[in-house]
Amino acid sequence: KSQEALLALSDESQFLDLPAAEIPSIALPSAAGQAELLAKTMDYVNKTVAKLPNFYATRTTTHFVGTPTIIPDDLHDGLFPDLESGSYRRLIATGIASFTVLYRNGQDEYFDNKKRVETECNNLNMGASSGQFGEMLALFTKVAVQGKIIWSHWEMGPTGLQAVFHYTANLDFQDQLHCPNEVGIPKGSIEYHGEVAVNPENGSILRITRIQHAPEDVGFGPRKVEDETMVEYSSLEIGGMIYMCPVKSVYIDLSSAFEGKKAIRDSFNRRYGLSEDPVAEVIDDVTFAQYHLFRAEMRILPGDTPLQ
């Protein structure tokens, strides 16, 4: 339980501003230097997305349900009657699902037993979006053209110095289906903002976050608050070649805890005198491992020498 609590806190922290004490004391690049780095990143994205091979990997998701803030125990138990009660925990891991995903022809696909994947998704109500391979990288190109990107700060990452930019944009919403059998949401315009951390040497994207706020006309409904996605990339050797691939992703969904629960809402409003609905939080912690190229190999052997 302690490990689960620390994992959930770590996932939530992915979307917080870096403490000032952890920002390296390095002079920010000039306007020309920033433009050059962004151009380098754009070139990297255009080449990377186009040249990603067909491959498959194992995606493991740990699913958390709870609230972003501490609330009274009986209120928590009333909002989440299916979860463990008694020993209060703000966020509870309800299960782990692991299955194979395939990236082919520029699209994420579910690869292994589709029925099993659907069952896992339904049982966990998993919300981890697809698109960690090409779609999140392609977001940068849309933001560069239709949004605004400004310098944020330097940061020390696991592999060295990272240049971090902040972006904002209003983009057409492209629905992401969380599970193979999920019903899509109508398209619309959504406000996005987030950070892009890049390698200053070659412009490769090492981490990208996306926070989106959806208006009611997109189909989320009036009680939707926001959702947040982070994808972290690392260089991996696959089939004798080095590729930048996602190794971790975090998806957080924040919405009204009373969605579809009017009777419970009225009861708790009377008991606690709530002025606004508590927020329900869903976290999907996703890791990617066991990458393999999706390909076939063939060798042609010479036939037997004909008898003379």
CSV table of N, CA, C and O in Angstrom, one decimal, residues 52-59 100-104 111 133 236-241 243 245-246 288-297:
chain,number,residue,atom,x,y,z
A,52,LEU,N,9.3,5.6,-37.8
A,52,LEU,CA,9.1,4.6,-36.8
A,52,LEU,C,8.8,3.3,-37.4
A,52,LEU,O,7.9,3.3,-38.3
A,53,PRO,N,9.4,2.2,-37.1
A,53,PRO,CA,9.1,0.9,-37.7
A,53,PRO,C,7.8,0.3,-37.1
A,53,PRO,O,7.3,0.8,-36.1
A,54,ASN,N,7.3,-0.8,-37.6
A,54,ASN,CA,6.3,-1.5,-37.0
A,54,ASN,C,6.8,-2.4,-35.9
A,54,ASN,O,7.8,-3.1,-36.1
A,55,PHE,N,6.3,-2.2,-34.7
A,55,PHE,CA,6.8,-3.0,-33.6
A,55,PHE,C,5.7,-3.2,-32.6
A,55,PHE,O,4.6,-2.6,-32.6
A,56,TYR,N,6.0,-4.1,-31.6
A,56,TYR,CA,5.0,-4.4,-30.6
A,56,TYR,C,5.7,-4.3,-29.2
A,56,TYR,O,6.9,-4.5,-29.1
A,57,ALA,N,5.0,-4.1,-28.2
A,57,ALA,CA,5.5,-3.9,-26.8
A,57,ALA,C,4.5,-4.4,-25.8
A,57,ALA,O,3.3,-4.4,-26.1
A,58,THR,N,4.9,-4.6,-24.6
A,58,THR,CA,4.0,-5.0,-23.5
A,58,THR,C,3.7,-3.7,-22.7
A,58,THR,O,4.6,-3.0,-22.3
A,59,ARG,N,2.4,-3.4,-22.6
A,59,ARG,CA,1.9,-2.2,-21.9
A,59,ARG,C,1.3,-2.7,-20.6
A,59,ARG,O,0.3,-3.5,-20.6
A,100,THR,N,-0.3,-6.7,-24.9
A,100,THR,CA,0.5,-6.3,-26.0
A,100,THR,C,-0.1,-5.3,-26.9
A,100,THR,O,-1.3,-5.4,-27.2
A,101,VAL,N,0.6,-4.2,-27.2
A,101,VAL,CA,0.1,-3.2,-28.1
A,101,VAL,C,1.0,-3.2,-29.4
A,101,VAL,O,2.2,-3.5,-29.3
A,102,LEU,N,0.5,-2.9,-30.5
A,102,LEU,CA,1.2,-2.9,-31.7
A,102,LEU,C,1.2,-1.5,-32.4
A,102,LEU,O,0.1,-0.8,-32.4
A,103,TYR,N,2.3,-1.0,-32.8
A,103,TYR,CA,2.4,0.2,-33.5
A,103,TYR,C,2.7,-0.1,-35.0
A,103,TYR,O,3.7,-0.7,-35.3
A,104,ARG,N,1.7,0.1,-35.9
A,104,ARG,CA,1.8,-0.3,-37.3
A,104,ARG,C,1.3,0.8,-38.2
A,104,ARG,O,0.2,1.3,-38.0
A,111,PHE,N,-3.1,-5.6,-30.0
A,111,PHE,CA,-2.5,-6.7,-30.8
A,111,PHE,C,-2.9,-8.1,-30.3
A,111,PHE,O,-3.4,-8.9,-31.0
A,133,PHE,N,2.8,6.7,-29.0
A,133,PHE,CA,3.9,6.5,-29.9
A,133,PHE,C,4.0,7.7,-30.9
A,133,PHE,O,4.9,8.5,-30.8
A,236,LEU,N,15.9,3.3,-27.1
A,236,LEU,CA,15.9,1.8,-26.9
A,236,LEU,C,16.5,1.2,-28.2
A,236,LEU,O,16.3,1.7,-29.3
A,237,GLU,N,17.1,0.1,-28.0
A,237,GLU,CA,17.6,-0.7,-29.1
A,237,GLU,C,16.6,-1.8,-29.5
A,237,GLU,O,16.2,-2.6,-28.7
A,238,ILE,N,16.1,-1.7,-30.7
A,238,ILE,CA,15.1,-2.6,-31.2
A,238,ILE,C,15.6,-3.2,-32.5
A,238,ILE,O,15.8,-2.4,-33.5
A,239,GLY,N,15.8,-4.4,-32.6
A,239,GLY,CA,16.3,-5.0,-33.9
A,239,GLY,C,17.6,-4.5,-34.4
A,239,GLY,O,17.8,-4.4,-35.6
A,240,GLY,N,18.5,-4.1,-33.4
A,240,GLY,CA,19.8,-3.7,-33.8
A,240,GLY,C,19.9,-2.2,-34.1
A,240,GLY,O,20.9,-1.7,-34.5
A,241,MET,N,18.7,-1.5,-34.0
A,241,MET,CA,18.7,0.0,-34.3
A,241,MET,C,18.2,0.7,-33.0
A,241,MET,O,17.6,0.1,-32.2
A,243,TYR,N,16.0,3.6,-31.3
A,243,TYR,CA,14.7,4.4,-31.5
A,243,TYR,C,14.4,5.1,-30.2
A,243,TYR,O,14.6,4.5,-29.1
A,245,CYS,N,11.5,5.7,-27.9
A,245,CYS,CA,10.2,5.1,-27.7
A,245,CYS,C,9.6,5.5,-26.3
A,245,CYS,O,10.4,5.7,-25.4
A,246,PRO,N,8.3,5.4,-26.1
A,246,PRO,CA,7.8,5.7,-24.8
A,246,PRO,C,8.1,4.6,-23.8
A,246,PRO,O,8.0,3.4,-24.2
A,288,PHE,N,5.9,0.8,-20.6
A,288,PHE,CA,6.1,0.0,-21.8
A,288,PHE,C,7.4,-0.8,-21.7
A,288,PHE,O,8.4,-0.2,-21.3
A,289,ALA,N,7.4,-2.0,-22.1
A,289,ALA,CA,8.6,-2.8,-22.0
A,289,ALA,C,8.6,-3.9,-23.1
A,289,ALA,O,7.6,-4.1,-23.8
A,290,GLN,N,9.7,-4.7,-23.2
A,290,GLN,CA,9.7,-5.8,-24.1
A,290,GLN,C,9.4,-5.4,-25.5
A,290,GLN,O,8.5,-6.0,-26.2
A,291,TYR,N,10.1,-4.4,-26.1
A,291,TYR,CA,9.9,-4.0,-27.4
A,291,TYR,C,10.5,-5.0,-28.4
A,291,TYR,O,11.6,-5.5,-28.2
A,292,HIS,N,9.7,-5.3,-29.5
A,292,HIS,CA,10.2,-6.1,-30.6
A,292,HIS,C,9.7,-5.6,-31.9
A,292,HIS,O,8.6,-5.1,-32.0
A,293,LEU,N,10.6,-5.7,-32.9
A,293,LEU,CA,10.1,-5.4,-34.3
A,293,LEU,C,9.1,-6.4,-34.7
A,293,LEU,O,9.2,-7.6,-34.5
A,294,PHE,N,8.0,-5.9,-35.4
A,294,PHE,CA,7.0,-6.7,-36.0
A,294,PHE,C,7.4,-7.0,-37.4
A,294,PHE,O,7.1,-6.2,-38.3
A,295,ARG,N,8.0,-8.1,-37.6
A,295,ARG,CA,8.5,-8.4,-39.0
A,295,ARG,C,8.7,-9.9,-39.1
A,295,ARG,O,8.7,-10.7,-38.2
A,296,ALA,N,8.9,-10.3,-40.4
A,296,ALA,CA,9.2,-11.7,-40.7
A,296,ALA,C,10.6,-11.8,-41.4
A,296,ALA,O,11.0,-10.8,-42.0
A,297,GLU,N,11.2,-12.9,-41.2
A,297,GLU,CA,12.5,-13.1,-41.8
A,297,GLU,C,12.5,-14.3,-42.7
A,297,GLU,O,11.8,-15.3,-42.3
